[in-house]
Short mmCIF file of C-alpha atoms and ligand atoms in Angstrom, two decimals:
data_model
loop_
_atom_site.label_atom_id
_atom_site.label_comp_id
_atom_site.label_asym_id
_atom_site.label_seq_id
_atom_site.Cartn_x
_atom_site.Cartn_y
_atom_site.Cartn_z
CA MET Y 27 15.60 68.45 -43.07
CA LYS Y 28 18.92 67.53 -41.47
CA ILE Y 29 18.69 67.35 -37.71
CA ALA Y 30 21.09 66.65 -34.84
CA ILE Y 31 19.78 65.67 -31.42
CA VAL Y 32 22.26 66.22 -28.59
CA GLY Y 33 21.39 63.97 -25.63
CA THR Y 34 19.70 60.69 -26.52
CA GLY Y 35 17.65 59.98 -23.37
CA TYR Y 36 13.89 59.67 -22.95
CA VAL Y 37 13.25 62.96 -24.74
CA GLY Y 38 16.12 62.96 -27.26
CA LEU Y 39 15.63 59.42 -28.54
CA VAL Y 40 11.87 59.82 -28.95
CA THR Y 41 12.32 63.24 -30.61
CA GLY Y 42 15.00 61.94 -32.97
CA THR Y 43 13.10 58.82 -33.92
CA CYS Y 44 9.82 60.68 -34.48
CA PHE Y 45 11.54 63.34 -36.63
CA ALA Y 46 13.06 60.56 -38.73
CA GLU Y 47 9.60 59.01 -39.10
CA THR Y 48 8.40 61.99 -41.14
CA GLY Y 49 11.33 61.81 -43.55
CA ASN Y 50 14.02 63.92 -41.91
CA THR Y 51 17.60 62.70 -41.58
CA VAL Y 52 18.48 62.56 -37.90
CA ILE Y 53 21.76 62.00 -36.15
CA CYS Y 54 21.61 61.51 -32.38
CA VAL Y 55 24.64 62.31 -30.22
CA ASP Y 56 25.32 61.06 -26.71
CA ILE Y 57 28.39 61.14 -24.49
CA ASP Y 58 27.48 57.76 -23.06
CA GLN Y 59 29.48 55.57 -25.45
CA GLU Y 60 27.91 52.32 -24.21
CA LYS Y 61 24.47 53.73 -25.03
CA VAL Y 62 25.64 54.84 -28.49
CA LYS Y 63 27.09 51.39 -29.20
CA LYS Y 64 23.81 49.78 -28.15
CA MET Y 65 21.78 52.06 -30.44
CA GLN Y 66 24.19 51.57 -33.33
CA SER Y 67 23.64 47.82 -32.99
CA GLY Y 68 19.86 48.33 -33.13
CA VAL Y 69 19.03 48.12 -29.42
CA VAL Y 70 16.65 50.68 -27.86
CA PRO Y 71 18.28 51.57 -24.49
CA ILE Y 72 15.04 52.58 -22.73
CA TYR Y 73 11.56 51.08 -22.42
CA GLU Y 74 8.97 53.22 -24.18
CA PRO Y 75 5.92 51.64 -25.83
CA HIS Y 76 5.92 51.69 -29.68
CA LEU Y 77 9.40 53.20 -29.85
CA ASP Y 78 11.18 49.99 -30.93
CA MET Y 79 9.18 49.62 -34.14
CA LEU Y 80 9.82 53.20 -35.30
CA PHE Y 81 13.45 53.01 -34.21
CA GLU Y 82 14.07 49.84 -36.23
CA ARG Y 83 12.24 51.10 -39.33
CA ASN Y 84 14.08 54.44 -39.46
CA ILE Y 85 17.50 52.86 -38.96
CA LYS Y 86 16.73 50.34 -41.69
CA GLN Y 87 15.57 53.03 -44.08
CA GLY Y 88 18.72 55.11 -43.50
CA ARG Y 89 17.24 58.12 -41.72
CA LEU Y 90 18.35 57.58 -38.10
CA PHE Y 91 22.00 57.54 -37.00
CA PHE Y 92 23.94 57.59 -33.75
CA THR Y 93 27.33 58.95 -32.78
CA SER Y 94 29.34 60.03 -29.77
CA HIS Y 95 31.01 62.84 -31.74
CA LEU Y 96 29.26 66.18 -31.49
CA GLU Y 97 31.22 67.64 -34.38
CA GLU Y 98 30.18 64.86 -36.78
CA ALA Y 99 26.50 65.48 -35.96
CA VAL Y 100 26.66 69.27 -36.06
CA THR Y 101 28.54 69.46 -39.35
CA GLN Y 102 25.86 67.36 -41.08
CA SER Y 103 22.85 69.19 -39.63
CA ASP Y 104 20.95 72.47 -40.03
CA ILE Y 105 18.92 72.19 -36.84
CA ILE Y 106 20.50 71.17 -33.54
CA PHE Y 107 18.18 70.07 -30.73
CA LEU Y 108 19.46 70.07 -27.16
CA ALA Y 109 17.73 67.30 -25.17
CA LEU Y 110 20.21 67.33 -22.32
CA PRO Y 111 19.65 66.76 -18.60
CA THR Y 112 18.76 69.74 -16.39
CA PRO Y 113 18.94 68.06 -12.97
CA PRO Y 114 18.45 69.99 -9.73
CA GLY Y 115 21.62 71.58 -8.41
CA GLU Y 116 22.39 71.54 -4.69
CA ASP Y 117 20.12 74.54 -4.06
CA GLY Y 118 17.23 73.15 -6.15
CA SER Y 119 17.81 75.38 -9.16
CA ALA Y 120 18.18 73.75 -12.59
CA ASP Y 121 21.79 72.77 -13.32
CA LEU Y 122 22.52 74.30 -16.72
CA SER Y 123 26.07 73.01 -17.01
CA TYR Y 124 25.15 70.34 -19.59
CA ILE Y 125 23.34 72.87 -21.81
CA LEU Y 126 25.90 75.66 -21.52
CA GLY Y 127 28.80 73.20 -21.92
CA VAL Y 128 27.40 71.96 -25.23
CA ALA Y 129 26.51 75.53 -26.31
CA ASN Y 130 30.12 76.50 -25.79
CA GLN Y 131 31.31 73.61 -27.99
CA LEU Y 132 28.71 74.39 -30.67
CA GLY Y 133 30.20 77.84 -31.18
CA LYS Y 134 33.57 76.29 -31.88
CA ILE Y 135 32.23 73.62 -34.23
CA MET Y 136 29.61 75.31 -36.43
CA LYS Y 137 30.72 76.53 -39.83
CA SER Y 138 27.39 77.86 -41.17
CA TYR Y 139 23.95 79.15 -40.04
CA LYS Y 140 22.30 76.79 -37.54
CA VAL Y 141 19.06 76.81 -35.60
CA ILE Y 142 19.80 75.67 -32.05
CA VAL Y 143 16.66 74.43 -30.35
CA ASP Y 144 16.40 73.95 -26.62
CA LYS Y 145 14.11 71.03 -25.82
CA SER Y 146 15.30 70.58 -22.25
CA THR Y 147 13.26 72.11 -19.44
CA VAL Y 148 15.10 75.27 -18.45
CA PRO Y 149 14.50 78.43 -16.39
CA VAL Y 150 13.44 81.71 -17.96
CA GLY Y 151 16.41 83.43 -19.54
CA THR Y 152 18.31 80.28 -20.56
CA SER Y 153 17.93 80.99 -24.32
CA GLU Y 154 19.80 84.23 -23.73
CA LYS Y 155 22.55 82.39 -21.85
CA VAL Y 156 22.85 79.81 -24.64
CA LYS Y 157 23.06 82.61 -27.19
CA ASN Y 158 25.85 84.32 -25.26
CA GLU Y 159 27.77 81.07 -24.83
CA ILE Y 160 27.64 80.25 -28.56
CA SER Y 161 28.49 83.84 -29.56
CA LYS Y 162 31.74 83.66 -27.60
CA ASN Y 163 33.16 81.22 -30.13
CA THR Y 164 31.59 81.82 -33.55
CA PRO Y 165 31.39 84.51 -36.19
CA TYR Y 166 28.54 82.64 -37.96
CA GLU Y 167 24.85 83.58 -37.82
CA PHE Y 168 22.58 81.38 -35.69
CA ASP Y 169 19.21 81.44 -33.88
CA VAL Y 170 18.36 79.98 -30.51
CA VAL Y 171 14.79 78.70 -30.18
CA SER Y 172 12.97 77.50 -27.06
CA ASN Y 173 10.82 74.46 -27.87
CA PRO Y 174 9.85 72.80 -24.56
CA GLU Y 175 8.79 69.18 -24.69
CA PHE Y 176 5.49 68.00 -23.17
CA LEU Y 177 5.67 64.27 -23.89
CA ARG Y 178 4.77 61.84 -21.12
CA GLU Y 179 6.89 58.76 -20.54
CA GLY Y 180 4.75 55.74 -21.34
CA PHE Y 181 2.91 57.71 -24.08
CA ALA Y 182 5.93 59.50 -25.50
CA VAL Y 183 5.65 58.36 -29.12
CA ASP Y 184 1.92 59.16 -29.32
CA ASP Y 185 2.44 62.46 -27.57
CA PHE Y 186 5.19 63.42 -29.99
CA MET Y 187 3.40 62.30 -33.13
CA LYS Y 188 0.09 63.95 -32.09
CA PRO Y 189 0.91 66.68 -29.60
CA ASP Y 190 -1.83 68.72 -27.89
CA ARG Y 191 0.24 71.71 -28.93
CA VAL Y 192 3.75 72.64 -30.00
CA VAL Y 193 5.25 75.65 -28.24
CA ILE Y 194 7.94 77.56 -30.12
CA GLY Y 195 9.69 80.50 -28.55
CA THR Y 196 11.55 82.66 -31.04
CA GLN Y 197 11.56 86.17 -32.39
CA SER Y 198 13.46 85.27 -35.54
CA GLU Y 199 11.26 85.01 -38.67
CA LYS Y 200 13.82 82.72 -40.32
CA ALA Y 201 13.84 80.25 -37.38
CA LYS Y 202 10.05 80.47 -37.10
CA LYS Y 203 9.59 79.32 -40.72
CA ILE Y 204 12.04 76.43 -40.29
CA MET Y 205 10.34 75.25 -37.09
CA GLU Y 206 6.88 75.55 -38.64
CA THR Y 207 7.91 73.41 -41.63
CA LEU Y 208 9.49 70.82 -39.34
CA TYR Y 209 6.44 70.48 -37.08
CA LYS Y 210 3.68 70.74 -39.72
CA PRO Y 211 3.33 66.94 -40.18
CA TYR Y 212 2.60 66.55 -36.46
CA VAL Y 213 -0.29 69.06 -36.20
CA ARG Y 214 -2.37 68.00 -39.22
CA GLN Y 215 -5.38 67.40 -37.00
CA GLY Y 216 -5.49 71.07 -36.15
CA ASN Y 217 -3.71 71.16 -32.82
CA PRO Y 218 -1.85 74.46 -32.66
CA ILE Y 219 1.76 75.44 -33.06
CA ILE Y 220 1.90 78.33 -30.61
CA PHE Y 221 4.57 80.91 -31.33
CA MET Y 222 5.75 83.21 -28.55
CA ASP Y 223 8.89 84.83 -27.22
CA GLU Y 224 11.63 82.65 -25.74
CA LYS Y 225 11.00 83.57 -22.08
CA SER Y 226 7.29 82.79 -22.27
CA ALA Y 227 8.03 79.45 -23.93
CA GLU Y 228 10.50 78.55 -21.18
CA LEU Y 229 8.01 79.49 -18.48
CA THR Y 230 5.15 77.63 -20.20
CA LYS Y 231 6.85 74.31 -19.54
CA TYR Y 232 7.47 75.02 -15.83
CA ALA Y 233 3.99 76.41 -15.39
CA ALA Y 234 2.43 73.31 -16.97
CA ASN Y 235 4.36 70.88 -14.78
CA ALA Y 236 3.87 72.93 -11.63
CA PHE Y 237 0.11 73.13 -12.31
CA LEU Y 238 -0.15 69.37 -12.85
CA ALA Y 239 1.89 68.63 -9.72
CA THR Y 240 -0.39 70.99 -7.78
CA LYS Y 241 -3.50 69.26 -9.13
CA ILE Y 242 -2.22 65.85 -8.02
CA THR Y 243 -1.16 67.22 -4.65
CA PHE Y 244 -4.51 68.90 -4.09
CA MET Y 245 -6.28 65.61 -4.71
CA ASN Y 246 -3.87 63.79 -2.38
CA GLU Y 247 -4.75 66.23 0.41
CA ILE Y 248 -8.47 65.76 -0.27
CA ALA Y 249 -7.90 61.98 -0.11
CA ASN Y 250 -6.06 62.22 3.20
CA PHE Y 251 -8.91 64.35 4.55
CA CYS Y 252 -11.47 61.80 3.28
CA GLU Y 253 -9.83 59.22 5.50
CA LYS Y 254 -10.15 61.49 8.54
CA VAL Y 255 -13.87 62.18 8.02
CA GLY Y 256 -15.04 58.87 6.49
CA ALA Y 257 -15.69 60.17 2.95
CA ASN Y 258 -14.77 58.25 -0.22
CA VAL Y 259 -12.31 60.03 -2.48
CA ASP Y 260 -13.55 58.06 -5.55
CA MET Y 261 -16.93 59.70 -5.17
CA VAL Y 262 -15.46 63.13 -4.52
CA ARG Y 263 -13.22 62.74 -7.57
CA ILE Y 264 -16.15 61.86 -9.85
CA GLY Y 265 -18.18 64.60 -8.26
CA ILE Y 266 -15.69 67.36 -8.95
CA GLY Y 267 -14.32 65.94 -12.21
CA SER Y 268 -17.63 66.28 -13.97
CA ASP Y 269 -17.31 70.07 -13.65
CA SER Y 270 -15.78 71.01 -17.01
CA ARG Y 271 -13.73 73.78 -15.33
CA ILE Y 272 -11.96 71.10 -13.30
CA GLY Y 273 -11.92 68.15 -15.75
CA LYS Y 274 -11.70 64.40 -15.10
CA ARG Y 275 -7.99 63.89 -15.66
CA PHE Y 276 -5.17 64.02 -13.12
CA LEU Y 277 -7.53 63.68 -10.17
CA PHE Y 278 -6.46 60.22 -9.01
CA PRO Y 279 -4.90 60.25 -5.52
CA GLY Y 280 -1.87 58.10 -4.76
CA VAL Y 281 1.51 57.92 -3.11
CA GLY Y 282 2.74 61.24 -4.47
CA TYR Y 283 4.18 62.35 -7.79
CA GLY Y 284 7.65 61.19 -8.79
CA GLY Y 285 9.66 60.84 -11.98
CA SER Y 286 12.36 62.91 -13.52
CA CYS Y 287 10.19 65.99 -14.20
CA PHE Y 288 7.59 67.07 -11.64
CA PRO Y 289 9.84 67.00 -8.55
CA LYS Y 290 12.74 68.81 -10.20
CA ASP Y 291 10.60 71.28 -12.16
CA VAL Y 292 8.50 72.35 -9.17
CA GLN Y 293 11.73 72.79 -7.21
CA ALA Y 294 13.38 74.76 -10.01
CA LEU Y 295 10.40 77.07 -10.49
CA SER Y 296 10.26 77.68 -6.76
CA LYS Y 297 13.95 78.56 -6.76
CA SER Y 298 13.49 80.81 -9.77
CA GLY Y 299 10.67 82.58 -7.92
CA LYS Y 300 12.93 83.27 -4.94
CA GLU Y 301 15.71 84.55 -7.21
CA ASN Y 302 13.28 86.96 -8.85
CA ASN Y 303 11.81 88.23 -5.60
CA TYR Y 304 8.60 86.22 -5.99
CA PRO Y 305 8.64 83.28 -3.60
CA PHE Y 306 5.82 80.96 -4.75
CA GLN Y 307 3.93 80.03 -1.54
CA ILE Y 308 1.82 77.46 -3.33
CA LEU Y 309 4.85 75.54 -4.64
CA GLU Y 310 6.40 75.35 -1.14
CA ALA Y 311 3.17 73.69 0.05
CA VAL Y 312 3.05 71.33 -2.92
CA MET Y 313 6.60 70.12 -2.25
CA ALA Y 314 5.98 69.64 1.48
CA VAL Y 315 2.72 67.70 0.94
CA ASN Y 316 4.28 65.50 -1.73
CA GLU Y 317 7.25 64.70 0.49
CA ASN Y 318 4.84 63.34 3.07
CA GLN Y 319 2.66 61.56 0.53
CA LYS Y 320 5.52 59.41 -0.81
CA THR Y 321 5.63 57.49 2.45
CA ILE Y 322 1.97 57.82 3.47
CA LEU Y 323 1.48 54.04 3.42
CA LEU Y 324 4.27 53.34 5.91
CA PRO Y 325 2.51 54.48 9.09
CA LYS Y 326 -0.57 52.46 8.00
CA ILE Y 327 1.54 49.34 7.49
CA LYS Y 328 3.36 49.83 10.77
CA LYS Y 329 0.08 50.29 12.61
CA TYR Y 330 -1.31 47.09 11.10
CA PHE Y 331 1.74 45.15 12.30
CA GLU Y 332 1.65 46.88 15.71
CA GLU Y 333 4.84 48.86 15.02
CA ASN Y 334 6.84 45.67 14.50
CA LEU Y 335 7.93 45.03 10.93
CA ALA Y 336 11.10 43.15 11.90
CA GLY Y 337 11.26 39.88 9.97
CA LYS Y 338 8.04 40.59 8.03
CA LYS Y 339 8.11 39.83 4.32
CA ILE Y 340 6.47 42.55 2.27
CA ALA Y 341 5.67 42.04 -1.41
CA LEU Y 342 5.76 45.12 -3.63
CA TRP Y 343 4.06 45.43 -7.00
CA GLY Y 344 5.46 48.23 -9.14
CA LEU Y 345 8.80 50.03 -8.96
CA ALA Y 346 8.66 52.47 -11.89
CA PHE Y 347 7.40 55.94 -10.99
CA LYS Y 348 4.39 55.27 -13.19
CA PRO Y 349 3.17 52.47 -15.53
CA ASP Y 350 4.61 51.89 -19.01
CA THR Y 351 8.09 53.11 -18.26
CA ASP Y 352 11.29 51.73 -16.77
CA ASP Y 353 12.13 55.13 -15.27
CA ILE Y 354 12.65 55.04 -11.51
CA ARG Y 355 13.91 58.57 -10.98
CA GLU Y 356 12.26 59.92 -7.78
CA ALA Y 357 9.96 56.89 -7.75
CA PRO Y 358 7.83 56.60 -4.57
CA SER Y 359 8.74 52.85 -4.50
CA LEU Y 360 12.31 53.73 -3.53
CA TYR Y 361 11.16 55.77 -0.53
CA ILE Y 362 8.77 53.02 0.57
CA ILE Y 363 11.46 50.31 0.22
CA ASN Y 364 13.83 52.41 2.23
CA GLY Y 365 11.28 52.79 5.05
CA LEU Y 366 10.52 49.05 5.04
CA LEU Y 367 14.18 48.04 5.16
CA GLU Y 368 14.88 50.54 7.95
CA ALA Y 369 12.04 48.97 9.94
CA GLY Y 370 13.62 45.52 9.53
CA ALA Y 371 11.24 44.07 6.90
CA THR Y 372 12.35 42.08 3.87
CA VAL Y 373 11.01 43.08 0.45
CA SER Y 374 10.15 40.99 -2.56
CA ALA Y 375 9.39 43.15 -5.57
CA PHE Y 376 8.08 42.80 -9.08
CA ASP Y 377 7.85 45.32 -11.92
CA PRO Y 378 7.39 44.45 -15.61
CA GLU Y 379 10.11 46.85 -16.81
CA ALA Y 380 11.95 48.64 -14.01
CA MET Y 381 13.57 45.84 -12.00
CA GLN Y 382 17.00 46.11 -13.67
CA ASN Y 383 17.17 49.84 -12.93
CA VAL Y 384 16.31 49.29 -9.26
CA GLN Y 385 18.76 46.40 -9.03
CA ASN Y 386 21.48 48.74 -10.30
CA ILE Y 387 20.89 50.91 -7.22
CA LEU Y 388 19.87 48.45 -4.51
CA SER Y 389 21.69 45.32 -5.75
CA ASN Y 390 20.66 42.49 -3.41
CA GLN Y 391 19.05 44.52 -0.63
CA ILE Y 392 15.67 43.32 -1.86
CA GLU Y 393 14.49 40.27 -3.76
CA PHE Y 394 13.37 40.65 -7.40
CA ALA Y 395 10.65 38.18 -8.27
CA PRO Y 396 10.24 36.74 -11.80
CA THR Y 397 6.45 37.32 -11.80
CA HIS Y 398 4.02 39.33 -9.72
CA TYR Y 399 2.67 36.13 -8.21
CA ASP Y 400 6.15 34.92 -7.23
CA ALA Y 401 6.63 38.12 -5.25
CA LEU Y 402 3.68 37.09 -3.05
CA LYS Y 403 5.10 33.76 -1.79
CA ASN Y 404 4.85 33.78 2.02
CA ALA Y 405 4.34 37.54 2.10
CA ASP Y 406 2.81 39.08 5.21
CA ALA Y 407 1.37 41.88 3.07
CA LEU Y 408 1.36 43.32 -0.45
CA ILE Y 409 1.94 46.97 -1.31
CA ILE Y 410 0.81 48.22 -4.70
CA VAL Y 411 2.93 51.21 -5.74
CA THR Y 412 2.57 51.46 -9.53
CA GLU Y 413 -0.72 50.86 -11.36
CA TRP Y 414 0.57 48.62 -14.15
CA PRO Y 415 -2.41 47.21 -16.14
CA LEU Y 416 -1.18 43.68 -15.27
CA PHE Y 417 -2.10 44.21 -11.61
CA ARG Y 418 -5.69 45.28 -12.24
CA THR Y 419 -7.46 41.92 -12.52
CA PRO Y 420 -5.37 39.33 -10.66
CA ASP Y 421 -6.50 35.90 -9.49
CA PHE Y 422 -7.41 36.80 -5.92
CA ASP Y 423 -7.77 33.16 -4.84
CA LYS Y 424 -4.27 32.40 -6.06
CA MET Y 425 -2.98 35.48 -4.24
CA LYS Y 426 -4.52 34.30 -0.98
CA LEU Y 427 -2.97 30.86 -1.39
CA LEU Y 428 0.47 32.33 -1.97
CA MET Y 429 0.45 34.97 0.76
CA LYS Y 430 0.87 34.29 4.46
CA ASN Y 431 -1.83 36.90 5.16
CA PRO Y 432 -4.39 38.34 2.70
CA VAL Y 433 -3.38 41.94 3.39
CA ILE Y 434 -3.05 44.66 0.73
CA PHE Y 435 -1.98 48.28 1.03
CA ASP Y 436 -2.89 49.90 -2.28
CA GLY Y 437 -1.18 53.18 -3.07
CA ARG Y 438 -3.07 53.58 -6.35
CA ASN Y 439 -6.67 52.54 -5.51
CA ILE Y 440 -6.79 49.96 -8.29
CA TYR Y 441 -9.44 47.70 -6.75
CA ASP Y 442 -13.08 48.25 -5.76
CA LEU Y 443 -13.81 48.12 -2.06
CA ASP Y 444 -16.68 45.68 -2.66
CA THR Y 445 -14.44 43.30 -4.66
CA MET Y 446 -11.88 43.26 -1.87
CA LYS Y 447 -14.53 42.60 0.75
CA GLU Y 448 -16.02 39.73 -1.28
CA ASN Y 449 -12.56 38.22 -1.73
CA GLY Y 450 -11.78 38.40 1.98
CA PHE Y 451 -8.80 40.76 1.99
CA TYR Y 452 -7.72 43.32 4.54
CA TYR Y 453 -7.51 46.23 2.12
CA SER Y 454 -6.19 49.68 2.88
CA SER Y 455 -6.10 52.29 0.10
CA ILE Y 456 -5.87 56.06 -0.26
CA GLY Y 457 -8.82 58.26 0.76
CA ARG Y 458 -11.28 55.36 1.22
CA LYS Y 459 -12.40 53.32 4.20
CA THR Y 460 -10.28 50.31 5.09
CA ILE Y 461 -11.80 46.87 4.49
CA GLU Y 462 -11.05 44.94 7.68
CA LYS Y 463 -11.91 41.49 6.11
N1 NAD G 783 11.68 62.50 -19.39
C1 NAD G 783 10.61 63.19 -19.64
O1 NAD G 783 9.48 62.70 -19.55
C2 NAD G 783 10.70 64.65 -20.07
C3 NAD G 783 9.58 65.25 -20.65
C4 NAD G 783 9.68 66.58 -21.04
C5 NAD G 783 10.87 67.27 -20.86
N2 NAD G 783 11.95 66.66 -20.27
C6 NAD G 783 13.19 67.40 -20.12
O2 NAD G 783 14.07 67.04 -21.19
C7 NAD G 783 15.43 67.05 -20.74
C8 NAD G 783 16.06 65.66 -20.96
O3 NAD G 783 15.35 64.75 -20.15
P1 NAD G 783 15.50 63.18 -20.34
O4 NAD G 783 14.51 62.55 -19.42
O5 NAD G 783 15.48 62.83 -21.77
O6 NAD G 783 16.97 62.97 -19.76
P2 NAD G 783 17.87 61.64 -19.84
O7 NAD G 783 18.73 61.67 -18.64
O8 NAD G 783 17.00 60.47 -20.11
O9 NAD G 783 18.77 61.88 -21.16
C9 NAD G 783 19.77 62.80 -21.27
C10 NAD G 783 20.87 62.23 -22.15
O10 NAD G 783 21.86 63.25 -22.39
C11 NAD G 783 23.12 62.61 -22.44
N3 NAD G 783 24.15 63.61 -22.23
C12 NAD G 783 24.59 64.22 -21.10
N4 NAD G 783 25.56 65.11 -21.39
C13 NAD G 783 25.75 65.09 -22.71
C14 NAD G 783 26.60 65.78 -23.60
N5 NAD G 783 27.45 66.69 -23.16
N6 NAD G 783 26.55 65.48 -24.92
C15 NAD G 783 25.68 64.54 -25.38
N7 NAD G 783 24.84 63.86 -24.58
C16 NAD G 783 24.88 64.10 -23.26
C17 NAD G 783 23.04 61.56 -21.34
O11 NAD G 783 24.02 60.55 -21.50
C18 NAD G 783 21.59 61.04 -21.55
O12 NAD G 783 21.59 59.96 -22.45
C19 NAD G 783 15.38 67.50 -19.28
O13 NAD G 783 15.54 68.88 -19.23
C20 NAD G 783 13.96 67.14 -18.87
O14 NAD G 783 13.49 67.94 -17.80
C21 NAD G 783 11.88 65.34 -19.89
#
């Protein structure tokens, strides 16, 4: 099949590359000309495990192309995917200007039947808006399909190649057949392609993200309560996770959810609820709890240093909003850094992939260390913000030699309490008792 992907970010580039991998011809469009140039010269502009190998292979074999000209891509393609940003507008609702702007241009460009597929996360009713926008400018037949994406950054290629499910919202038999043929190679293990109407497909994506954000937030509240009453959240987590109705996944407490999806999608669904005379009470609570959770370590750190962080050097491990990505959108690390700098501390940070992105925002306000051990030199304390595998089994003796004080605030509970006691650290984590050394 001949496919155009409009918007070559985390979703668009993975989608385009993975469609090329099964033999389709894919042309990816982006307005960011620098990005397009990079991709044309064979450079993957984001960090996503396993993507580089597929990217290189499909370019080499002549199935994956890049352009900054929408018309060039649309003319050559039968299916047009929109993988454009839908950031929060000022009032929290999803900003549809990218999607509707491109839809408007599509109407002017297309010269034959096209299937236009919305892969971006959008509020209920957007398919209808896209349809209206395209119709303004074209006499040609077309279908608009809602096909929300569920990939996770860090696992995006795996998630795309072997999805738990594919959701397709369309009432057109013609579009349904085309989408089924396109996705068949990805569901050979029996995972379903679920067909539904456009509105239900649009809501499925928001409902999934809002549910997951709620699950994390619930566990964060249980963890905070554990600290008040002297319970251990690890035990509670295992205790409830073995109930198959609850499940083991997504029960790890931490410093709040971040990233480009959960915060904006919860906000957008909440706004959509208000607009439709159904204010979601649960989502208001989720947002308020998460706001607090992002900086939950700061009062603990301040208390340890008797409210005086001025001149203290704090090492920080992990900047990305989660491991295996360079994405720092809404990352808890940024909120923590801000709080530390405001309190007069200096920060020395290390992240395997996200340092350049943070440097682009903070320039020289913090120090970027070449290795995780370098970040510890003369540090008064270490904060662990992202649970990169690299941080899981460090040389604790080396850490103690490098640091001024053996003090760790762990926002991801990556170490056992017993191990930290044996190694002589002051160790404060989430929802567990503090090891005082
Ligand atoms: N990132 C994720 O993990 C994820 C997962 C599922 C769904 N989504 C959703 O997918 C959508 C895209 O997210 P993303 O993370 O890939 O965004 P992104 O910001 O990484 O990528 C968007 C790309 O679109 C480009 N762009 C903007 N305007 C354009 C235009 N007019 N023409 C062509 N290109 C244009 C940008 O330059 C950018 O490269 C959002 O709605 C998001 O909520 C994201």
